[in-house]
Short mmCIF file of C-alpha atoms and ligand atoms in Angstrom, two decimals:
data_model
loop_
_atom_site.label_atom_id
_atom_site.label_comp_id
_atom_site.label_asym_id
_atom_site.label_seq_id
_atom_site.Cartn_x
_atom_site.Cartn_y
_atom_site.Cartn_z
CA UNK A 1 -0.15 0.23 2.08
CA UNK A 2 1.57 -0.28 5.53
CA UNK A 3 -0.90 -1.08 8.24
CA UNK A 4 -3.99 -2.09 5.97
CA UNK A 5 -3.94 -5.83 6.00
CA UNK A 6 -5.64 -7.01 3.10
CA UNK A 7 -7.24 -10.61 3.08
CA UNK A 8 -8.27 -9.87 -0.58
CA UNK A 9 -6.29 -12.08 -3.02
CA UNK A 10 -5.78 -11.39 -6.57
CA UNK A 11 -4.09 -13.95 -8.59
CA UNK A 12 -3.35 -14.11 -12.22
CA UNK A 13 -2.82 -17.29 -13.83
CA UNK A 14 -3.20 -18.71 -17.40
CA UNK A 15 -4.25 -22.03 -15.51
CA UNK A 16 -5.93 -22.92 -18.98
CA UNK A 17 -4.95 -22.93 -22.36
CA UNK A 18 -5.63 -19.64 -24.02
CA UNK A 19 -5.15 -18.23 -27.56
CA UNK A 20 -5.02 -21.83 -29.44
CA UNK A 21 -8.41 -21.35 -31.36
CA UNK A 22 -11.27 -22.53 -30.15
CA UNK A 23 -11.79 -23.05 -26.55
CA UNK A 24 -15.09 -23.30 -24.60
CA UNK A 25 -14.64 -24.23 -20.97
CA UNK A 26 -17.69 -25.90 -19.61
CA UNK A 27 -18.05 -27.98 -16.54
CA UNK A 28 -21.24 -29.80 -15.45
CA UNK A 29 -23.19 -28.59 -12.76
CA UNK A 30 -24.39 -31.11 -10.10
CA UNK A 31 -27.81 -31.44 -9.21
CA UNK A 32 -29.23 -29.08 -6.73
CA UNK A 33 -32.56 -27.42 -5.82
CA UNK A 34 -33.75 -25.13 -8.54
CA UNK A 35 -34.31 -22.23 -5.81
CA UNK A 36 -30.94 -21.97 -5.02
CA UNK A 37 -30.05 -21.16 -8.79
CA UNK A 38 -30.59 -18.77 -11.41
CA UNK A 39 -30.01 -19.04 -15.14
CA UNK A 40 -27.78 -16.48 -16.53
CA UNK A 41 -26.56 -15.54 -19.95
CA UNK A 42 -23.56 -13.54 -21.74
CA UNK A 43 -23.37 -12.66 -25.26
CA UNK A 44 -19.98 -12.25 -27.06
CA UNK A 45 -20.89 -10.13 -29.75
CA UNK A 46 -19.02 -9.39 -33.08
CA UNK A 47 -20.48 -5.64 -33.42
CA UNK A 48 -20.76 -4.55 -36.60
CA UNK A 49 -18.61 -1.52 -36.65
CA UNK A 50 -18.81 1.91 -38.53
CA UNK A 51 -16.58 1.87 -41.20
CA UNK A 52 -15.25 5.24 -40.46
CA UNK A 53 -15.50 6.28 -36.63
CA UNK A 54 -14.21 9.48 -37.33
CA UNK A 55 -16.70 10.69 -40.05
CA UNK A 56 -19.58 12.97 -38.87
CA UNK A 57 -22.78 11.40 -39.76
CA UNK A 58 -26.47 11.92 -38.97
CA UNK A 59 -28.71 10.39 -36.27
CA UNK A 60 -30.54 8.49 -38.73
CA UNK A 61 -27.47 6.62 -40.19
CA UNK A 62 -26.15 6.16 -36.53
CA UNK A 63 -29.54 4.45 -35.69
CA UNK A 64 -29.00 2.27 -38.88
CA UNK A 65 -26.12 0.95 -37.70
CA UNK A 66 -26.84 0.32 -34.44
CA UNK A 67 -30.10 -1.17 -35.22
CA UNK A 68 -28.25 -3.96 -37.05
CA UNK A 69 -26.40 -4.71 -33.77
CA UNK A 70 -29.63 -4.54 -31.77
CA UNK A 71 -31.22 -7.00 -34.38
CA UNK A 72 -28.56 -9.39 -33.34
CA UNK A 73 -29.29 -8.50 -29.36
CA UNK A 74 -32.95 -9.38 -29.86
CA UNK A 75 -32.28 -12.75 -31.35
CA UNK A 76 -30.14 -13.59 -28.50
CA UNK A 77 -32.65 -12.44 -26.15
CA UNK A 78 -35.33 -14.79 -27.91
CA UNK A 79 -32.74 -17.86 -27.73
CA UNK A 80 -31.84 -16.96 -24.16
CA UNK A 81 -35.54 -17.00 -23.25
CA UNK A 82 -36.40 -20.41 -24.70
CA UNK A 83 -33.46 -21.60 -22.14
CA UNK A 84 -35.07 -20.04 -19.12
CA UNK A 85 -32.36 -17.21 -18.87
CA UNK A 86 -33.19 -14.56 -16.20
CA UNK A 87 -30.50 -12.11 -16.84
CA UNK A 88 -28.52 -11.44 -19.88
CA UNK A 89 -25.40 -9.36 -20.41
CA UNK A 90 -24.25 -7.42 -23.45
CA UNK A 91 -20.84 -6.22 -23.98
CA UNK A 92 -19.27 -2.52 -23.78
CA UNK A 93 -19.29 -0.82 -27.18
CA UNK A 94 -21.45 -3.62 -28.62
CA UNK A 95 -24.16 -1.27 -30.14
CA UNK A 96 -22.05 1.77 -31.40
CA UNK A 97 -18.59 0.48 -31.59
CA UNK A 98 -15.40 2.37 -30.88
CA UNK A 99 -12.66 4.65 -32.12
CA UNK A 100 -14.82 7.70 -32.12
CA UNK A 101 -14.01 11.18 -31.39
CA UNK A 102 -16.06 13.29 -28.83
CA UNK A 103 -17.81 14.97 -31.91
CA UNK A 104 -18.17 12.06 -34.41
CA UNK A 105 -19.70 9.87 -31.77
CA UNK A 106 -22.71 12.24 -31.05
CA UNK A 107 -25.33 11.21 -33.33
CA UNK A 108 -24.71 7.50 -31.47
CA UNK A 109 -25.83 9.02 -28.15
CA UNK A 110 -29.07 8.57 -26.35
CA UNK A 111 -30.59 10.95 -24.00
CA UNK A 112 -30.30 9.49 -20.54
CA UNK A 113 -32.53 10.96 -17.66
CA UNK A 114 -31.48 9.92 -14.39
CA UNK A 115 -33.27 6.65 -12.98
CA UNK A 116 -32.92 7.82 -9.47
CA UNK A 117 -35.08 10.75 -10.51
CA UNK A 118 -37.28 9.55 -13.06
CA UNK A 119 -39.22 6.10 -13.18
CA UNK A 120 -39.55 5.47 -17.03
CA UNK A 121 -40.29 2.27 -18.69
CA UNK A 122 -38.80 3.38 -22.48
CA UNK A 123 -40.64 0.35 -24.24
CA UNK A 124 -44.14 1.57 -22.69
CA UNK A 125 -43.46 5.34 -22.55
CA UNK A 126 -41.28 6.06 -25.68
CA UNK A 127 -42.37 9.63 -26.54
CA UNK A 128 -41.51 10.62 -22.94
CA UNK A 129 -37.86 11.61 -23.93
CA UNK A 130 -36.29 12.34 -27.46
CA UNK A 131 -33.21 10.68 -28.77
CA UNK A 132 -33.85 7.41 -26.81
CA UNK A 133 -34.51 5.02 -29.70
CA UNK A 134 -31.69 2.56 -28.17
CA UNK A 135 -33.10 2.63 -24.63
CA UNK A 136 -36.65 2.01 -26.15
CA UNK A 137 -35.28 -1.18 -27.95
CA UNK A 138 -33.62 -2.72 -25.17
CA UNK A 139 -36.44 -1.88 -22.94
CA UNK A 140 -38.72 -3.83 -25.39
CA UNK A 141 -36.23 -6.68 -25.68
CA UNK A 142 -36.14 -7.14 -21.82
CA UNK A 143 -40.02 -7.19 -22.01
CA UNK A 144 -40.06 -9.53 -24.78
CA UNK A 145 -37.57 -12.09 -23.32
CA UNK A 146 -38.94 -11.53 -19.66
CA UNK A 147 -35.46 -11.11 -18.33
CA UNK A 148 -33.30 -8.61 -16.73
CA UNK A 149 -31.22 -7.09 -19.54
CA UNK A 150 -27.73 -5.34 -19.06
CA UNK A 151 -26.22 -3.45 -22.04
CA UNK A 152 -23.77 -0.55 -22.75
CA UNK A 153 -24.43 2.25 -24.78
CA UNK A 154 -23.13 5.98 -25.34
CA UNK A 155 -25.35 8.53 -23.45
CA UNK A 156 -25.57 12.34 -23.39
CA UNK A 157 -26.59 14.72 -20.71
CA UNK A 158 -26.91 18.51 -20.95
CA UNK A 159 -25.28 20.63 -18.81
CA UNK A 160 -25.20 24.40 -17.86
CA UNK A 161 -22.24 26.67 -18.02
CA UNK A 162 -22.99 27.29 -14.38
CA UNK A 163 -21.75 23.84 -14.02
CA UNK A 164 -18.14 24.10 -13.18
CA UNK A 165 -17.41 20.51 -14.81
CA UNK A 166 -19.58 21.27 -17.67
CA UNK A 167 -17.48 20.78 -21.17
CA UNK A 168 -17.56 23.42 -23.64
CA UNK A 169 -20.01 21.89 -25.94
CA UNK A 170 -22.55 21.90 -23.12
CA UNK A 171 -23.39 18.40 -22.61
CA UNK A 172 -21.65 15.35 -20.74
CA UNK A 173 -20.95 12.38 -22.80
CA UNK A 174 -20.90 9.03 -21.03
CA UNK A 175 -19.75 5.58 -21.75
CA UNK A 176 -22.84 4.05 -19.90
CA UNK A 177 -23.98 0.41 -18.79
CA UNK A 178 -27.97 0.42 -18.54
CA UNK A 179 -30.25 -2.36 -16.45
CA UNK A 180 -33.58 -2.95 -17.82
CA UNK A 181 -36.17 -5.41 -15.43
CA UNK A 182 -37.86 -8.01 -17.23
CA UNK A 183 -40.73 -5.65 -17.18
CA UNK A 184 -38.67 -3.22 -19.20
CA UNK A 185 -38.25 -0.59 -16.42
CA UNK A 186 -34.90 1.25 -16.34
CA UNK A 187 -33.84 0.14 -13.22
CA UNK A 188 -30.30 1.80 -13.06
CA UNK A 189 -27.43 3.20 -15.08
CA UNK A 190 -23.67 2.79 -14.33
CA UNK A 191 -21.38 5.59 -16.08
CA UNK A 192 -17.87 4.19 -16.78
CA UNK A 193 -15.18 5.72 -14.27
CA UNK A 194 -11.93 4.46 -15.49
CA UNK A 195 -11.92 5.56 -19.19
CA UNK A 196 -9.28 3.62 -21.22
CA UNK A 197 -8.01 6.13 -23.80
CA UNK A 198 -11.63 6.80 -24.67
CA UNK A 199 -11.42 10.58 -25.89
CA UNK A 200 -15.27 10.65 -27.00
CA UNK A 201 -16.35 10.33 -23.39
CA UNK A 202 -16.25 12.28 -19.81
CA UNK A 203 -15.58 11.02 -16.51
CA UNK A 204 -18.50 11.30 -14.22
CA UNK A 205 -17.83 13.91 -11.60
CA UNK A 206 -18.59 11.42 -8.75
CA UNK A 207 -18.04 7.77 -9.19
CA UNK A 208 -21.45 5.71 -9.70
CA UNK A 209 -21.45 2.97 -7.23
CA UNK A 210 -24.50 1.29 -8.91
CA UNK A 211 -26.22 -1.76 -7.42
CA UNK A 212 -29.65 -3.27 -8.33
CA UNK A 213 -31.90 -5.90 -6.78
CA UNK A 214 -33.44 -8.89 -8.43
CA UNK A 215 -36.31 -11.26 -7.36
CA UNK A 216 -34.11 -14.09 -8.37
CA UNK A 217 -30.81 -13.47 -6.87
CA UNK A 218 -30.33 -10.68 -4.83
CA UNK A 219 -28.45 -7.81 -5.30
CA UNK A 220 -25.96 -7.39 -8.10
CA UNK A 221 -23.17 -4.69 -8.75
CA UNK A 222 -22.15 -3.35 -12.02
CA UNK A 223 -18.91 -1.70 -13.48
CA UNK A 224 -17.19 -1.86 -16.77
CA UNK A 225 -14.22 -3.11 -18.68
CA UNK A 226 -10.89 -1.34 -17.21
CA UNK A 227 -12.68 -0.54 -13.97
CA UNK A 228 -12.17 -4.16 -12.82
CA UNK A 229 -8.20 -3.30 -12.17
CA UNK A 230 -9.04 -0.21 -9.71
CA UNK A 231 -10.38 -0.18 -6.21
CA UNK A 232 -12.94 2.46 -7.12
CA UNK A 233 -15.71 1.53 -7.93
CA UNK A 234 -14.83 -2.25 -8.24
CA UNK A 235 -13.67 -3.32 -4.76
CA UNK A 236 -15.46 -0.49 -3.07
CA UNK A 237 -18.96 -2.13 -4.50
CA UNK A 238 -17.95 -5.67 -2.76
CA UNK A 239 -16.61 -4.32 0.48
CA UNK A 240 -19.25 -1.57 1.03
CA UNK A 241 -22.42 -2.94 -0.82
CA UNK A 242 -21.72 -6.62 -0.29
CA UNK A 243 -22.85 -7.77 -3.78
CA UNK A 244 -22.35 -11.25 -4.65
CA UNK A 245 -23.05 -10.98 -8.14
CA UNK A 246 -21.38 -8.50 -10.70
CA UNK A 247 -22.46 -7.89 -14.23
CA UNK A 248 -19.52 -6.84 -16.30
CA UNK A 249 -19.89 -5.58 -19.91
CA UNK A 250 -16.46 -5.05 -21.25
CA UNK A 251 -14.58 -4.44 -24.70
CA UNK A 252 -11.30 -6.15 -23.72
CA UNK A 253 -7.92 -6.71 -25.96
CA UNK A 254 -6.15 -9.50 -24.80
CA UNK A 255 -2.61 -9.06 -23.81
CA UNK A 256 -0.59 -11.93 -22.27
CA UNK A 257 0.64 -13.18 -19.74
CA UNK A 258 -1.21 -10.77 -17.12
CA UNK A 259 -4.23 -9.26 -19.02
CA UNK A 260 -6.18 -11.89 -20.97
CA UNK A 261 -9.67 -11.29 -20.43
CA UNK A 262 -10.94 -14.58 -19.46
CA UNK A 263 -8.04 -14.79 -16.90
CA UNK A 264 -8.84 -11.55 -15.40
CA UNK A 265 -12.73 -12.26 -14.94
CA UNK A 266 -12.14 -15.48 -13.49
CA UNK A 267 -9.25 -14.13 -11.26
CA UNK A 268 -11.90 -11.54 -9.83
CA UNK A 269 -14.49 -14.12 -9.04
CA UNK A 270 -12.27 -16.38 -7.43
CA UNK A 271 -10.68 -13.79 -5.40
CA UNK A 272 -13.51 -12.22 -4.13
CA UNK A 273 -15.97 -15.31 -3.90
CA UNK A 274 -18.43 -13.76 -6.24
CA UNK A 275 -20.28 -14.80 -9.49
CA UNK A 276 -19.18 -12.50 -12.43
CA UNK A 277 -21.09 -12.39 -15.46
CA UNK A 278 -18.73 -10.89 -18.21
CA UNK A 279 -19.39 -10.21 -21.70
CA UNK A 280 -16.91 -9.05 -24.30
CA UNK A 281 -17.17 -7.89 -28.01
CA UNK A 282 -15.76 -10.51 -30.28
CA UNK A 283 -12.97 -9.00 -32.72
CA UNK A 284 -10.28 -11.54 -32.90
CA UNK A 285 -8.42 -9.24 -35.57
CA UNK A 286 -8.20 -6.95 -32.58
CA UNK A 287 -7.18 -9.41 -29.90
CA UNK A 288 -10.92 -8.94 -28.34
CA UNK A 289 -12.11 -12.05 -27.04
CA UNK A 290 -13.16 -13.66 -23.84
CA UNK A 291 -16.11 -13.80 -21.94
CA UNK A 292 -17.89 -15.86 -19.07
CA UNK A 293 -19.91 -16.67 -16.28
CA UNK A 294 -17.63 -17.25 -13.66
CA UNK A 295 -18.32 -18.61 -10.16
CA UNK A 296 -15.66 -19.03 -7.60
CA UNK A 297 -15.21 -22.60 -8.00
CA UNK A 298 -16.35 -22.83 -11.66
CA UNK A 299 -16.41 -21.30 -15.13
CA UNK A 300 -18.29 -21.28 -18.28
CA UNK A 301 -16.17 -19.50 -20.62
CA UNK A 302 -15.51 -18.63 -24.11
CA UNK A 303 -12.39 -17.47 -26.11
CA UNK A 304 -12.03 -18.01 -29.85
CA UNK A 305 -9.29 -16.16 -31.84
CA UNK A 306 -10.23 -17.88 -35.06
CA UNK A 307 -14.25 -18.22 -35.28
CA UNK A 308 -15.65 -14.69 -36.44
CA UNK A 309 -19.20 -15.62 -35.24
CA UNK A 310 -20.58 -14.56 -31.58
CA UNK A 311 -21.28 -16.90 -28.86
CA UNK A 312 -24.23 -17.08 -26.28
CA UNK A 313 -23.10 -18.59 -23.01
CA UNK A 314 -25.65 -19.66 -20.80
CA UNK A 315 -25.32 -21.26 -17.17
CA UNK A 316 -26.96 -22.01 -14.03
CA UNK A 317 -25.48 -20.06 -11.11
CA UNK A 318 -25.64 -20.52 -7.28
CA UNK A 319 -27.31 -17.66 -5.83
CA UNK A 320 -25.06 -17.80 -2.78
CA UNK A 321 -21.64 -18.23 -4.34
CA UNK A 322 -19.09 -20.37 -2.22
CA UNK A 323 -15.65 -19.04 -2.55
CA UNK A 324 -12.53 -20.29 -1.25
CA UNK A 325 -11.94 -17.14 0.94
CA UNK A 326 -12.98 -17.20 4.37
CA UNK A 327 -15.02 -20.33 3.59
CA UNK A 328 -13.11 -22.38 6.13
CA UNK A 329 -16.74 -22.99 8.00
CA UNK A 330 -18.81 -23.87 4.93
CA UNK A 331 -19.64 -27.57 5.55
CA UNK A 332 -18.51 -29.89 2.51
CA UNK A 333 -17.32 -26.76 -0.17
CA UNK A 334 -13.96 -26.14 1.68
CA UNK A 335 -11.06 -26.36 -0.77
CA UNK A 336 -8.69 -28.47 1.46
CA UNK A 337 -5.64 -27.02 0.00
CA UNK A 338 -6.77 -23.62 0.59
CA UNK A 339 -7.61 -24.28 4.13
CA UNK A 340 -4.08 -25.39 4.47
CA UNK A 341 -2.85 -22.18 2.97
CA UNK A 342 -4.80 -20.24 5.24
CA UNK A 343 -3.23 -22.02 8.38
CA UNK A 344 0.37 -21.93 7.28
CA UNK A 345 -0.26 -18.16 6.54
CA UNK A 346 -1.48 -17.48 10.20
CA UNK A 347 1.90 -18.82 11.05
CA UNK A 348 4.13 -17.12 8.44
CA UNK A 349 6.80 -16.18 8.45
CA UNK A 350 8.28 -17.54 11.75
CA UNK A 351 5.90 -19.77 12.68
CA UNK A 352 5.55 -18.19 16.19
CA UNK A 353 1.88 -19.15 16.54
CA UNK A 354 0.73 -22.64 16.46
CA UNK A 355 -1.65 -22.44 13.48
CA UNK A 356 -4.21 -25.11 14.72
CA UNK A 357 -3.75 -28.43 12.75
CA UNK A 358 -0.68 -27.40 10.70
CA UNK A 359 2.47 -28.03 12.85
CA UNK A 360 4.97 -25.59 12.61
CA UNK A 361 7.45 -28.21 11.42
CA UNK A 362 5.35 -29.06 8.27
CA UNK A 363 5.23 -25.23 7.39
CA UNK A 364 9.04 -24.91 7.81
CA UNK A 365 9.78 -28.11 6.11
CA UNK A 366 9.60 -26.17 3.01
CA UNK A 367 12.66 -23.97 3.03
CA UNK A 368 10.92 -20.49 2.20
CA UNK A 369 14.58 -19.16 1.38
CA UNK A 370 15.65 -22.05 -0.91
CA UNK A 371 14.66 -20.17 -4.13
CA UNK A 372 16.71 -17.47 -5.51
CA UNK A 373 14.80 -14.18 -6.12
CA UNK A 374 15.51 -12.67 -9.56
CA UNK A 375 14.11 -9.90 -11.88
CA UNK A 376 12.65 -10.27 -14.97
CA UNK A 377 10.74 -7.86 -17.26
CA UNK A 378 6.64 -8.60 -17.46
CA UNK A 379 4.77 -6.21 -19.43
CA UNK A 380 7.29 -3.47 -19.42
CA UNK A 381 7.32 -3.55 -15.72
CA UNK A 382 10.26 -4.92 -13.50
CA UNK A 383 9.05 -7.88 -11.70
CA UNK A 384 10.73 -9.73 -8.64
CA UNK A 385 10.12 -13.27 -8.91
CA UNK A 386 11.13 -16.65 -7.50
CA UNK A 387 11.24 -20.12 -9.40
CA UNK A 388 8.31 -22.69 -8.54
CA UNK A 389 10.35 -25.73 -8.52
CA UNK A 390 9.59 -29.24 -7.10
CA UNK A 391 6.63 -31.31 -6.75
CA UNK A 392 5.28 -28.94 -4.00
CA UNK A 393 5.98 -26.15 -1.78
CA UNK A 394 5.30 -23.05 -0.15
CA UNK A 395 6.78 -19.60 -1.39
CA UNK A 396 6.66 -16.04 -0.96
CA UNK A 397 8.21 -13.17 -3.07
CA UNK A 398 7.91 -9.48 -1.66
CA UNK A 399 8.63 -6.08 -3.55
CA UNK A 400 8.15 -2.78 -1.59
CA UNK A 401 5.30 -3.27 0.50
CA UNK A 402 3.60 -6.12 -1.33
CA UNK A 403 4.44 -9.75 -0.48
CA UNK A 404 2.62 -12.58 -2.67
CA UNK A 405 2.40 -16.02 -1.32
CA UNK A 406 2.28 -19.33 -3.05
CA UNK A 407 1.08 -22.99 -1.97
CA UNK A 408 1.63 -25.43 -4.90
CA UNK A 409 1.67 -29.13 -5.65
CA UNK A 410 1.71 -30.59 -9.13
CA UNK A 411 1.27 -34.30 -9.92
CA UNK A 412 4.34 -34.93 -11.86
CA UNK A 413 7.56 -32.79 -12.37
CA UNK A 414 8.02 -31.33 -15.87
CA UNK A 415 10.50 -29.50 -17.99
CA UNK A 416 9.01 -26.05 -18.10
CA UNK A 417 10.03 -23.44 -15.62
CA UNK A 418 7.25 -21.38 -13.55
CA UNK A 419 7.78 -18.61 -11.37
CA UNK A 420 5.74 -16.33 -8.74
CA UNK A 421 6.17 -12.97 -9.30
CA UNK A 422 5.51 -9.51 -7.83
CA UNK A 423 5.39 -5.89 -8.75
CA UNK A 424 4.51 -3.09 -6.90
CA UNK A 425 5.37 0.24 -8.68
CA UNK A 426 4.60 2.75 -11.23
CA UNK A 427 3.49 1.53 -14.54
CA UNK A 428 4.43 3.86 -17.03
CA UNK A 429 3.84 2.04 -20.96
CA UNK A 430 0.18 2.41 -22.52
CA UNK A 431 -1.11 5.07 -19.67
CA UNK A 432 0.69 5.62 -16.03
CA UNK A 433 -0.89 3.60 -13.22
CA UNK A 434 0.24 2.75 -9.91
CA UNK A 435 -0.18 -0.88 -10.00
CA UNK A 436 0.18 -4.12 -7.60
CA UNK A 437 0.35 -7.57 -9.20
CA UNK A 438 0.87 -10.68 -7.93
CA UNK A 439 1.30 -13.40 -10.81
CA UNK A 440 2.08 -16.87 -11.38
CA UNK A 441 3.48 -17.45 -14.86
CA UNK A 442 4.89 -20.22 -17.22
CA UNK A 443 8.31 -19.11 -18.38
CA UNK A 444 9.29 -19.11 -22.17
CA UNK A 445 12.10 -21.16 -21.51
CA UNK A 446 14.42 -22.48 -18.74
CA UNK A 447 16.15 -19.31 -18.15
CA UNK A 448 15.06 -16.80 -15.57
CA UNK A 449 15.14 -14.27 -18.29
CA UNK A 450 12.25 -15.64 -19.98
CA UNK A 451 9.96 -15.44 -17.52
CA UNK A 452 7.34 -12.95 -18.47
CA UNK A 453 7.10 -13.74 -22.10
CA UNK A 454 3.76 -14.13 -23.73
CA UNK A 455 3.25 -17.78 -23.51
CA UNK A 456 -0.10 -19.19 -24.63
CA UNK A 457 0.10 -22.71 -23.50
CA UNK A 458 0.32 -23.66 -19.79
CA UNK A 459 0.77 -27.58 -19.62
CA UNK A 460 0.38 -27.90 -16.08
CA UNK A 461 -2.70 -26.71 -13.98
CA UNK A 462 -0.78 -25.85 -10.81
CA UNK A 463 -3.23 -26.04 -7.73
CA UNK A 464 -2.39 -22.90 -6.14
CA UNK A 465 -3.65 -19.86 -4.09
CA UNK A 466 -1.96 -16.62 -3.47
CA UNK A 467 -2.52 -13.70 -1.27
CA UNK A 468 -1.90 -9.91 -1.19
CA UNK A 469 -0.57 -8.95 2.28
CA UNK A 470 1.82 -6.56 3.37
CA UNK A 471 5.27 -7.25 3.87
CA UNK A 472 5.73 -8.12 7.64
CA UNK A 473 9.29 -6.73 7.17
CA UNK A 474 8.50 -3.30 5.72
CA UNK A 475 8.01 -0.38 8.46
C1 NAG R 1 -9.49 1.25 -33.65
O1 NAG R 1 -8.08 1.82 -32.92
C2 NAG R 1 -7.07 0.86 -32.84
C3 NAG R 1 -6.02 1.51 -32.27
O2 NAG R 1 -5.59 2.88 -32.78
C4 NAG R 1 -6.61 -0.10 -34.20
O3 NAG R 1 -5.78 -0.89 -34.08
C5 NAG R 1 -8.24 -0.51 -34.84
O4 NAG R 1 -7.93 -1.15 -36.17
C6 NAG R 1 -9.33 0.57 -35.15
N1 NAG R 1 -10.35 -0.29 -35.21
C7 NAG R 1 -11.56 0.13 -36.01
C8 NAG R 1 -12.43 -0.73 -36.07
O5 NAG R 1 -11.36 1.33 -36.59
C1 NAG R 2 -38.82 16.38 -29.31
O1 NAG R 2 -38.16 16.93 -30.21
C2 NAG R 2 -39.51 17.67 -30.95
C3 NAG R 2 -38.74 18.29 -32.21
O2 NAG R 2 -37.74 19.05 -31.73
C4 NAG R 2 -40.07 18.68 -30.08
O3 NAG R 2 -40.63 19.43 -30.63
C5 NAG R 2 -40.56 17.83 -28.69
O4 NAG R 2 -40.91 18.81 -27.83
C6 NAG R 2 -39.37 17.31 -27.91
N1 NAG R 2 -40.06 16.55 -26.87
C7 NAG R 2 -39.57 16.41 -25.73
C8 NAG R 2 -40.00 15.26 -24.75
O5 NAG R 2 -38.54 16.73 -25.37
C1 NAG R 3 -15.73 -19.82 11.69
O1 NAG R 3 -14.65 -20.66 12.60
C2 NAG R 3 -14.17 -19.79 13.40
C3 NAG R 3 -13.38 -20.37 14.44
O2 NAG R 3 -13.57 -21.89 14.49
C4 NAG R 3 -15.37 -18.98 14.30
O3 NAG R 3 -14.57 -18.11 15.34
C5 NAG R 3 -15.99 -18.26 13.15
O4 NAG R 3 -17.30 -17.41 14.00
C6 NAG R 3 -16.73 -19.13 12.29
N1 NAG R 3 -17.25 -18.21 11.10
C7 NAG R 3 -18.34 -18.58 10.65
C8 NAG R 3 -19.13 -17.68 9.49
O5 NAG R 3 -19.30 -19.41 11.22
C1 NAG R 4 15.17 -4.23 -11.48
O1 NAG R 4 14.83 -3.92 -10.33
C2 NAG R 4 16.05 -4.46 -9.13
C3 NAG R 4 15.72 -4.21 -7.83
O2 NAG R 4 15.18 -3.12 -7.81
C4 NAG R 4 17.18 -3.89 -9.78
O3 NAG R 4 18.27 -4.26 -9.22
C5 NAG R 4 17.50 -4.07 -11.23
O4 NAG R 4 18.36 -3.43 -11.90
C6 NAG R 4 16.11 -3.71 -12.08
N1 NAG R 4 16.24 -4.20 -13.37
C7 NAG R 4 15.89 -3.28 -14.63
C8 NAG R 4 16.27 -3.98 -15.85
O5 NAG R 4 15.69 -2.09 -14.25
#
């Protein structure tokens, strides 16, 4: 960590009420020139699931089940087409479902030629490859709706025993996102890299870094679900391929306080200054809901733990998203609190540099050491936290090599306790991962030991920003 100063921010905050029932976050879009916008849709799909995903069934039976889901996709595409949608995203596992074994998923898999090698329009050339019924239907829908279409399916790719990575059964099985152009051409495919307990699928030998170009908004990146928490491919795509838009099929099970679907999607869009088109499956019983079209400054999201129906979100999205990060020069669009934050940060922690308009005494007026540091468990990890007291302030908290910074203000003081927390270490429950987290949370009560509990209501929306940086004190 040492040495590599990261300007990227990742903040996790429930700055909106989640898990209370039906909520649709919609904010009006001001009038702008059409040419600066495109129309996007994401569909939160209540996928029809196999009654017994462990059973071995025929391809025909698998297709019958998948066609029920594809019928619903087709209706959504037609609805979206009437609203002028140019790109639609469907969720991970939306066509075939989940909880399969490597063997039981086999009849659900389409054969997938490499789009880099083979130019193919499955709707117009249906007989070119066998076992491609799902791809054919998706391709035809893209044509029918005259829009780019992104969906997720299981794919198979035969391999030879001479290939050292080839599984014993002679084929790779991938959790795959596909992109079709509005003409039905298979533009590209992304094979999920960071699988989350998916024994039915293989990890590709090399990480796919997939981008695709559109006539209406330029370059998009693509990755799937759990990938969003990892450097590769998610952050690398943004850093090396300069994508401004991400399409993101997911099958996300919400876990409070840090892993709610909408909060992660929105945080990603804000932190990296990009648009995120995120489609989740809709299974409230399994805690799966939360989709959105997120821009750095506004979100159109859906989260509903009661209604069993699916939901189509349509929004106009800027071709050139304007974010908070590094946008100080962007005329008129700058968030003043963010500029202030960056200026204070540039002088932190000893205020040696005179940071432009922010005078040293203004930054130091907030005594950074006034808040006591404490520890509390959050999602099985031992977080280091500081309480967020008072009407406004500037805080930081560090753990190992990671520091989190918070500039905040709130209109009125209230009874609830909020805290800024950091964790930089090995997470060992439900998978073993080295993780780094900055989080602003509302605590369960007024005691420090209640920070980290699963809180569904945030009464205050703090105006805040946080930044991941190396601890200046660490060697
Ligand atoms: C899938 O597996 C999870 C965890 O084992 C379980 O909670 C869920 O009920 C299963 N869902 C289906 C549709 O079989
Ligand atoms: C598809 O499968 C049929 C029956 O197994 C076979 O005759 C045909 O050659 C296959 N077509 C292609 C393109 O592989
Ligand atoms: C933003 O402003 C800084 C300092 O005023 C300047 O050095 C930098 O080039 C500007 N960046 C852009 C993108 O205009
Ligand atoms: C959490 O970490 C702190 C600092 O390393 C340590 O003092 C404390 O005992 C830990 N708490 C638990 C419950 O492990």
